[in-house]
XYZ file of C-alpha atoms in Angstrom:
559
model
C 7.600 5.096 -46.525
C 8.755 3.888 -42.620
C 6.244 2.488 -39.950
C 7.166 3.047 -36.976
C 4.855 1.190 -34.103
C 3.903 3.037 -30.666
C 5.025 0.040 -28.385
C 2.407 2.368 -25.227
C -0.602 1.943 -27.463
C -0.023 -1.450 -28.577
C 0.643 -2.446 -25.517
C -3.308 -0.426 -24.061
C -4.912 -1.689 -26.919
C -4.005 -6.162 -26.412
C -5.267 -5.066 -22.463
C -8.301 -3.898 -24.104
C -8.581 -6.539 -26.233
C -7.649 -9.212 -23.179
C -10.692 -8.388 -21.196
C -12.503 -8.478 -23.190
C -11.927 -11.891 -24.986
C -11.978 -12.319 -21.755
C -15.242 -10.813 -20.626
C -15.721 -14.010 -23.813
C -15.873 -16.765 -22.412
C -17.810 -15.469 -19.194
C -20.516 -14.259 -21.141
C -20.457 -18.270 -23.812
C -20.088 -20.037 -20.939
C -21.445 -18.568 -17.320
C -20.902 -20.698 -14.892
C -23.260 -21.329 -12.032
C -22.097 -23.914 -9.047
C -22.958 -24.819 -6.110
C -21.130 -22.303 -4.063
C -22.225 -19.694 -6.287
C -25.375 -20.697 -5.434
C -25.763 -21.593 -2.673
C -24.001 -18.014 -1.976
C -26.452 -16.139 -3.685
C -28.927 -17.663 -1.844
C -27.705 -15.861 0.845
C -27.883 -13.345 -0.214
C -30.871 -12.670 -1.223
C -31.839 -14.199 2.897
C -29.553 -11.233 3.799
C -32.073 -8.457 1.503
C -35.065 -9.825 3.342
C -33.474 -8.923 6.039
C -32.385 -12.883 7.502
C -28.733 -12.086 7.717
C -26.262 -13.777 5.015
C -28.392 -17.206 5.807
C -30.283 -19.581 3.852
C -33.847 -20.682 4.928
C -34.289 -24.427 6.495
C -37.655 -26.056 7.121
C -39.171 -26.009 10.183
C -40.649 -29.269 11.258
C -42.246 -27.959 14.595
C -43.671 -24.448 12.350
C -43.176 -24.740 8.920
C -45.009 -20.543 8.634
C -42.400 -19.913 10.934
C -38.556 -21.199 8.715
C -35.063 -21.465 9.728
C -32.456 -19.155 8.489
C -29.266 -20.775 9.359
C -26.244 -19.236 9.227
C -23.961 -19.295 6.494
C -20.627 -20.365 7.495
C -19.194 -22.214 4.134
C -17.580 -18.631 3.693
C -16.657 -15.242 4.726
C -19.544 -13.152 3.203
C -18.144 -10.592 0.823
C -19.396 -12.324 -1.911
C -22.627 -12.209 0.171
C -22.543 -8.608 0.522
C -21.424 -7.849 -2.717
C -23.572 -9.786 -5.573
C -27.220 -8.302 -2.978
C -25.906 -4.811 -3.616
C -25.530 -5.385 -7.199
C -29.312 -7.215 -6.914
C -30.641 -5.174 -5.034
C -28.998 -2.125 -6.670
C -27.767 -2.693 -11.586
C -30.609 -5.894 -11.931
C -33.025 -8.623 -10.013
C -32.109 -10.691 -12.175
C -29.494 -13.298 -11.613
C -27.709 -14.331 -14.263
C -27.198 -10.457 -15.353
C -25.604 -9.851 -11.781
C -24.105 -12.554 -11.785
C -21.838 -11.368 -14.797
C -21.265 -8.292 -14.095
C -19.902 -8.674 -11.115
C -17.726 -11.748 -13.342
C -17.271 -8.896 -15.475
C -15.844 -6.686 -12.958
C -12.742 -8.845 -11.462
C -12.418 -9.666 -14.574
C -11.321 -6.059 -14.993
C -10.125 -5.891 -11.618
C -7.600 -8.869 -11.646
C -6.385 -7.773 -15.320
C -5.668 -3.825 -14.103
C -3.606 -5.143 -11.077
C -1.608 -6.762 -13.620
C -1.027 -3.638 -15.643
C -0.245 -1.929 -12.766
C 2.330 -5.153 -11.543
C 4.673 -4.733 -14.576
C 4.133 -1.576 -15.364
C 7.744 -1.239 -13.167
C 9.941 -3.782 -15.357
C 8.395 -1.536 -18.905
C 12.415 -0.418 -18.958
C 13.553 -4.592 -17.856
C 10.501 -6.118 -20.295
C 11.270 -5.560 -23.880
C 8.736 -3.152 -25.130
C 6.330 -5.604 -26.893
C 5.846 -7.382 -22.746
C 2.605 -6.241 -21.888
C 1.061 -7.073 -25.466
C 2.555 -10.735 -25.363
C 1.190 -11.115 -21.102
C -1.953 -9.560 -21.876
C -2.620 -12.108 -25.629
C -1.579 -14.978 -24.046
C -3.685 -14.785 -20.641
C -6.835 -13.046 -22.831
C -6.198 -16.157 -25.410
C -5.057 -18.744 -22.513
C -7.657 -20.862 -20.700
C -4.529 -21.820 -18.479
C -4.015 -20.484 -15.715
C -7.538 -19.487 -15.473
C -8.592 -22.757 -14.762
C -12.979 -23.031 -13.520
C -12.078 -18.858 -12.746
C -15.784 -16.891 -10.945
C -17.192 -16.539 -8.556
C -14.780 -15.862 -5.104
C -11.836 -17.643 -6.873
C -11.731 -14.612 -9.104
C -12.960 -12.042 -7.496
C -9.916 -12.873 -3.847
C -7.186 -13.044 -7.116
C -8.256 -9.934 -9.117
C -8.648 -8.177 -4.925
C -5.081 -9.888 -3.441
C -3.433 -8.293 -7.456
C -4.544 -5.481 -6.050
C -2.863 -5.552 -3.187
C 0.608 -6.642 -4.565
C 0.991 -4.582 -6.504
C 0.436 -1.699 -4.966
C 3.577 -3.555 -3.095
C 6.011 -3.878 -5.143
C 5.027 -0.188 -6.448
C 6.157 0.884 -2.622
C 9.422 -1.724 -2.798
C 10.118 -0.456 -6.172
C 9.480 4.004 -5.879
C 11.705 5.845 -3.306
C 9.065 7.711 -1.318
C 8.623 11.091 -2.207
C 5.785 12.135 0.993
C 5.322 10.408 4.299
C 1.636 10.865 3.617
C 1.322 8.962 0.834
C 3.839 6.285 1.951
C 1.328 5.747 4.854
C -1.942 5.498 2.301
C -0.246 3.636 -0.599
C 0.570 0.248 2.524
C -2.869 0.773 4.224
C -4.544 0.284 0.220
C -2.055 -2.402 0.317
C -3.714 -4.165 3.128
C -7.142 -2.626 2.479
C -7.261 -4.924 -0.958
C -5.168 -7.862 0.746
C -8.337 -7.881 3.695
C -10.968 -7.433 1.350
C -9.692 -10.945 -0.315
C -10.033 -13.210 2.771
C -13.283 -11.476 2.355
C -14.436 -13.480 0.030
C -11.591 -16.638 0.713
C -10.298 -18.068 3.803
C -7.193 -19.258 1.522
C -6.374 -15.519 1.116
C -5.291 -14.987 4.758
C -1.877 -16.307 5.242
C -2.079 -14.341 1.023
C -3.009 -10.898 3.232
C -0.552 -11.191 5.813
C 1.966 -11.854 3.656
C 1.748 -8.048 1.732
C 3.052 -6.165 5.524
C 5.278 -8.933 6.421
C 7.433 -8.715 3.057
C 6.678 -4.414 3.239
C 8.906 -4.921 6.924
C 11.503 -7.219 5.886
C 12.539 -5.168 2.609
C 11.752 -1.692 4.778
C 14.416 -3.089 7.429
C 17.217 -4.263 5.249
C 17.450 -2.406 2.782
C 14.786 1.107 3.288
C 13.588 1.706 6.680
C 11.876 4.412 5.595
C 9.393 2.017 4.606
C 9.410 0.602 8.117
C 6.571 2.197 9.788
C 4.609 2.086 7.133
C 4.360 -0.912 6.807
C 3.933 -2.155 11.037
C 0.833 0.714 10.058
C -0.354 -1.495 7.403
C 0.208 -4.577 9.671
C -1.580 -3.048 12.068
C -4.770 -3.111 10.136
C -4.889 -5.375 8.981
C -4.866 -7.646 12.045
C -7.002 -6.080 12.892
C -10.374 -6.194 10.036
C -9.186 -9.860 9.883
C -9.892 -9.673 14.174
C -12.839 -8.364 13.454
C -13.437 -11.228 10.511
C -13.393 -14.171 13.281
C -15.112 -11.979 16.010
C -17.849 -12.339 12.803
C -17.491 -15.954 12.162
C -17.797 -16.674 15.289
C -20.852 -14.660 16.927
C -22.905 -14.822 13.351
C -21.793 -17.996 11.267
C -20.980 -20.037 14.717
C -17.608 -21.038 12.569
C -14.979 -20.792 10.239
C -14.320 -23.876 7.573
C -11.219 -24.580 6.598
C -10.144 -22.692 9.549
C -12.568 -24.360 12.458
C -13.703 -27.257 11.392
C -12.991 -30.096 8.153
C -14.797 -30.105 5.502
C -17.594 -32.700 4.655
C -20.033 -33.372 2.218
C -22.184 -35.871 3.631
C -24.105 -36.433 6.908
C -22.251 -39.989 7.017
C -19.755 -38.140 7.636
C -19.981 -35.688 11.157
C -16.856 -33.680 11.482
C -15.979 -34.671 14.336
C -15.160 -37.711 13.326
C -12.473 -36.439 10.974
C -9.249 -36.466 13.044
C -6.486 -34.715 12.863
C -2.652 -36.752 11.866
C -0.655 -37.004 9.085
C -1.315 -38.115 6.500
C 1.413 -37.583 3.945
C 0.026 -40.645 0.951
C -2.860 -37.380 0.151
C 0.387 -36.606 -1.573
C 0.027 -38.445 -4.137
C -3.192 -36.584 -4.718
C -1.249 -32.765 -5.591
C -1.999 -31.591 -8.459
C 0.270 -30.884 -11.687
C 0.689 -27.408 -10.789
C 3.507 -26.682 -13.514
C 1.313 -28.369 -16.408
C -1.951 -26.489 -15.323
C -0.440 -23.370 -15.300
C -0.083 -23.247 -19.072
C -2.649 -26.329 -20.189
C -6.353 -26.904 -18.645
C -7.644 -30.174 -18.356
C -9.993 -29.433 -22.090
C -7.498 -32.157 -23.860
C -9.067 -35.561 -23.054
C -6.354 -37.701 -22.934
C -9.378 -40.621 -22.620
C -9.735 -40.267 -25.885
C -7.337 -41.730 -27.059
C -5.488 -45.225 -26.732
C -2.945 -44.700 -23.832
C -4.531 -41.604 -22.141
C -3.946 -42.038 -18.720
C 0.414 -42.607 -20.142
C -0.050 -40.335 -22.933
C -1.181 -37.864 -19.549
C 1.003 -38.648 -17.559
C 4.525 -37.740 -20.385
C 3.076 -34.464 -21.270
C 3.088 -33.750 -17.280
C 6.275 -34.712 -16.730
C 7.521 -33.398 -19.717
C 5.766 -29.660 -19.694
C 6.385 -29.442 -16.114
C 10.253 -30.322 -16.615
C 10.693 -27.355 -19.119
C 9.315 -24.771 -16.601
C 11.720 -25.781 -14.066
C 13.956 -25.819 -16.975
C 13.512 -21.927 -17.455
C 12.769 -21.107 -14.009
C 15.983 -23.202 -13.028
C 18.412 -20.979 -15.451
C 16.288 -17.766 -15.315
C 15.590 -16.996 -11.709
C 20.005 -18.516 -11.165
C 21.129 -15.729 -14.293
C 18.608 -13.199 -12.267
C 20.019 -13.172 -9.201
C 24.261 -14.190 -9.351
C 22.924 -10.586 -12.323
C 21.031 -9.084 -8.725
C 24.925 -9.154 -7.211
C 26.621 -5.187 -7.401
C 30.799 -5.183 -6.201
C 30.018 -8.311 -3.439
C 26.764 -6.920 -2.337
C 23.367 -8.929 -2.638
C 20.664 -5.188 -3.792
C 16.683 -6.994 -5.192
C 16.939 -5.508 -8.933
C 12.771 -4.426 -10.280
C 12.988 -8.305 -11.583
C 14.314 -10.203 -8.770
C 11.870 -8.018 -6.406
C 9.115 -9.511 -8.989
C 10.281 -12.966 -8.401
C 10.966 -12.568 -5.417
C 6.673 -11.876 -4.613
C 5.216 -14.142 -7.219
C 7.393 -17.384 -6.411
C 6.725 -16.343 -2.474
C 2.946 -16.224 -3.348
C 2.905 -19.012 -5.380
C 4.838 -21.148 -2.813
C 1.793 -20.493 0.716
C -1.041 -20.825 -2.082
C 1.062 -24.587 -2.593
C 1.967 -24.449 0.678
C -0.800 -23.517 2.696
C -2.861 -26.324 0.791
C -0.271 -28.995 1.461
C -0.491 -28.629 5.383
C -4.264 -28.745 5.632
C -4.482 -32.176 3.389
C -1.788 -33.445 5.587
C -3.529 -32.990 8.931
C -7.143 -33.887 7.090
C -8.113 -36.985 5.796
C -9.812 -37.126 2.739
C -12.924 -36.443 2.838
C -15.744 -38.694 1.040
C -17.842 -37.077 -1.952
C -19.526 -38.118 -4.987
C -18.165 -34.774 -6.884
C -14.770 -35.733 -7.586
C -13.008 -38.159 -8.858
C -12.365 -41.777 -6.843
C -14.476 -40.396 -4.280
C -11.954 -39.019 -1.928
C -10.960 -35.288 -1.846
C -7.669 -33.295 -0.563
C -6.915 -30.068 -0.775
C -3.954 -30.822 -3.165
C -5.594 -32.905 -5.516
C -8.096 -29.059 -6.300
C -6.678 -27.822 -9.501
C -9.145 -24.675 -8.821
C -7.352 -23.710 -5.083
C -3.811 -23.626 -7.181
C -5.345 -21.232 -9.233
C -2.616 -17.718 -7.921
C 0.221 -20.488 -7.893
C -0.882 -20.852 -11.765
C -0.889 -17.323 -12.704
C 2.300 -16.239 -10.347
C 4.552 -19.497 -12.573
C 3.364 -18.398 -15.985
C 4.474 -14.847 -15.195
C 7.397 -15.972 -13.657
C 7.854 -17.589 -17.936
C 6.660 -14.931 -18.985
C 8.723 -12.092 -17.363
C 12.447 -15.419 -18.290
C 11.524 -14.795 -21.474
C 10.921 -11.745 -22.069
C 13.361 -9.540 -19.964
C 15.663 -7.213 -21.500
C 19.115 -7.813 -21.807
C 17.823 -11.673 -22.177
C 18.400 -14.011 -18.697
C 17.907 -17.318 -20.460
C 19.888 -19.261 -23.112
C 19.361 -19.523 -25.864
C 17.763 -22.974 -26.035
C 16.291 -22.435 -22.941
C 14.308 -19.749 -24.413
C 13.020 -20.997 -28.352
C 11.777 -23.914 -24.527
C 10.119 -21.059 -23.489
C 7.978 -20.551 -26.671
C 7.369 -23.040 -27.162
C 5.103 -24.147 -24.124
C 3.721 -20.380 -24.579
C 3.169 -21.183 -28.091
C 1.456 -25.213 -27.804
C -0.295 -23.800 -24.273
C -1.577 -20.773 -26.924
C -2.921 -22.756 -29.718
C -3.872 -25.826 -27.746
C -6.414 -22.480 -26.019
C -7.159 -21.373 -29.605
C -8.516 -25.392 -31.051
C -10.652 -26.161 -27.851
C -12.125 -23.486 -25.672
C -11.919 -20.645 -27.760
C -13.226 -22.135 -29.993
C -16.369 -23.359 -28.075
C -16.703 -19.951 -26.746
C -16.746 -18.506 -30.771
C -20.124 -21.136 -31.168
C -21.330 -20.027 -27.896
C -21.625 -17.253 -28.822
C -23.728 -17.111 -31.364
C -26.810 -19.101 -29.130
C -28.984 -17.191 -25.917
C -26.559 -17.379 -23.446
C -27.353 -20.076 -20.269
C -26.538 -21.454 -17.267
C -23.264 -23.797 -17.035
C -25.147 -26.258 -15.517
C -28.442 -26.478 -16.947
C -29.423 -29.273 -17.862
C -32.379 -28.114 -20.421
C -30.294 -25.173 -22.579
C -32.109 -24.179 -25.598
C -35.123 -22.826 -23.502
C -34.867 -19.306 -21.898
C -38.596 -18.967 -22.701
C -39.151 -21.604 -20.135
C -36.368 -20.744 -18.274
C -37.534 -16.520 -17.143
C -40.655 -17.470 -17.237
C -39.670 -19.452 -14.045
C -37.952 -17.178 -13.151
C -39.495 -14.644 -12.349
C -42.496 -16.754 -11.523
C -41.032 -17.652 -8.094
C -39.528 -14.792 -7.072
C -42.727 -12.558 -7.293
C -45.359 -15.459 -5.882
C -44.228 -15.458 -2.072
C -42.131 -11.757 -1.987
C -40.525 -11.259 1.073
C -40.494 -14.456 2.679
C -39.624 -17.880 2.336
C -41.591 -20.634 0.733
C -41.072 -24.513 0.279
C -41.094 -26.185 -2.830
C -42.166 -29.729 -3.157
C -40.310 -32.767 -5.883
C -41.475 -35.719 -6.868
C -38.598 -35.563 -9.031
C -34.979 -34.942 -9.212
C -35.225 -31.249 -11.380
C -32.011 -28.738 -11.259
C -32.707 -26.508 -13.188
C -35.946 -26.460 -11.356
C -33.835 -26.305 -8.116
C -31.541 -23.758 -9.113
C -33.967 -21.406 -9.733
C -35.843 -22.154 -5.872
C -32.953 -22.228 -4.141
C -31.836 -18.007 -6.277
C -35.058 -16.862 -5.361
C -34.399 -18.029 -1.911
C -36.639 -20.742 -0.937
C -37.234 -24.113 0.141
C -36.923 -27.119 -1.311
C -38.210 -30.239 -0.015
C -38.304 -34.333 -2.132
C -41.658 -35.579 -1.296
C -40.375 -38.539 1.238
C -38.862 -35.692 3.522
C -43.103 -34.180 3.570
C -44.218 -37.486 4.228
C -41.950 -38.771 6.387
C -43.723 -35.602 8.738
C -47.552 -35.976 8.237
C -49.362 -34.369 9.368
C -47.963 -30.821 8.669
C -47.647 -28.161 11.412
C -48.022 -24.619 10.781
C -49.239 -21.697 13.344
C -51.119 -20.003 9.855
C -52.069 -21.282 6.237
C -48.916 -21.791 4.311
C -48.461 -21.490 0.779
C -46.474 -24.601 -0.975
C -45.227 -25.198 -4.027
C -45.599 -28.458 -6.073
C -42.574 -29.407 -8.952
C -44.876 -32.773 -10.391
C -42.320 -33.855 -12.856
C -45.089 -35.770 -16.274
C -41.622 -37.384 -16.754
C -42.424 -39.009 -13.518
C -45.760 -40.318 -12.222
C -46.210 -39.789 -8.537
C -46.533 -42.213 -6.222
C -50.273 -43.444 -4.776
C -48.551 -41.196 -0.830
C -48.005 -38.397 -3.411
C -51.065 -37.778 -5.479
C -53.190 -38.909 -1.953
C -50.975 -35.151 -1.172
C -51.711 -33.068 -3.331
C -55.488 -34.247 -3.464
C -56.569 -33.612 0.540
C -54.353 -30.054 0.052
C -56.553 -28.759 -3.191
C -54.182 -28.805 -5.205
C -54.167 -26.818 -8.626
C -51.832 -26.310 -11.959
C -50.352 -22.394 -11.393
C -47.186 -22.899 -14.392
C -47.014 -25.474 -17.577
C -42.865 -25.911 -18.478
C -43.305 -28.946 -20.645
C -39.018 -27.494 -21.960
C -38.223 -28.132 -18.235
C -40.619 -30.478 -17.306
C -41.709 -29.531 -14.884
C -45.658 -28.445 -14.235
C -45.697 -26.551 -10.736
C -49.101 -26.773 -9.134
C -49.522 -24.995 -6.092
C -51.661 -25.700 -2.342
C -52.290 -24.814 1.001
C -51.348 -26.061 4.615
C -53.667 -25.499 7.105
C -52.640 -25.320 10.714
């Protein structure tokens, strides 16, 4: 009895499994980073009628807090999160999970359609290999969350539309125009989420225009229409940033975090030494930082050796394959871009534009002095997650070369590529995938949560801070730092202040009575000044959270 394999069915099953695997990673270890926290905070204020903004204390009148427009990011994530908080669930973790799951589904769906024109140029089981690798591997999806995930999903959708336009003859002018406009619309959606996608978004219609002008003239007019649409949309976004947000970080300002390092002090120059911090892109396209070299003797040297070895293998596979693809694209002495050549041009250009932008801004601006980056000095080319479009492009190019039909690689080179993919997969299964299975047995907790396993206290805290003063921000003071309480307060749109700030502005000014909460850590006795402040304003207990080591008091500030 023979068993006939239905590759189209198995490929679709592999795609569905990859989606479920990526969703499982998100469910097991939901990431709530500072970036996502801040943008969600601005979404809460948007729902309260204050625009995409962050609440700030007004020391001249606590009853009239100020609202500072969000300028570190475009408004896209805040708009999406506000819609989910209102239409899906007021639970922040649920809304973030829905948003991330939709982004993951969108990203993998975009790549399904991006690979579809290559189905005759690849082995029949190629989609299954692609999506099972991406579903199980921790690389190239480094820190895949928030705006990085959603922006890449939209851009990949636009890239899939571009590839379809380049590989299929236009059947009807109206259909081609619609596809070209949709392509630019998806590129602009990525710009709404991250400033870094501006050059990538313009690459889509410009590539269509260049191809049409050289090989298919009927694509020129749709390309021009798509370019004009994108230019108009981006211009509108820039006007929004200038008029509403005040400026656009990473475009009109240099990123700075320390109060002692004002943005005006970031003088332009040519900082060539920043390139020494360049992230190992070829290595991180297949291996994340799951393997902790610091735990073994001579770990630094081993890591450098691994980076050099993996990078050499990737360069060898790409170099051999692309050279052979280029030769195969010449017909009768004239060059005609085959589908595989077009794919490599689009993916390679995406990687180069991404890396080029990060290199350009790193060369022009001094390193930021920050406490959260290794060494304390941060620049764009040193941040791994910024290279996400490059990682995905490089891994896809290598997979296409390895799975090509007819083969474009020498047997030894193809074996090296397959070995690299197998090693990447095995490491991911032994690290991230193993932890995912273990974490799925426990209730989900925030990735940044310092007190996991206290689900009841977390739910009580979130519910209390959302309902204590609905529709307006309140001030939450504290006598010690509690990350979980701060996250809950900021996600509810409230203002968090340290006791030092409150005491420094005594007597507090307000035009009408103001409710204030105070997080008193039972493990940190209040100073005499804090105790006197609480006594003077007749503070009384409202919520006791022993698991989170927090006692929430309430008090009233009178005019």
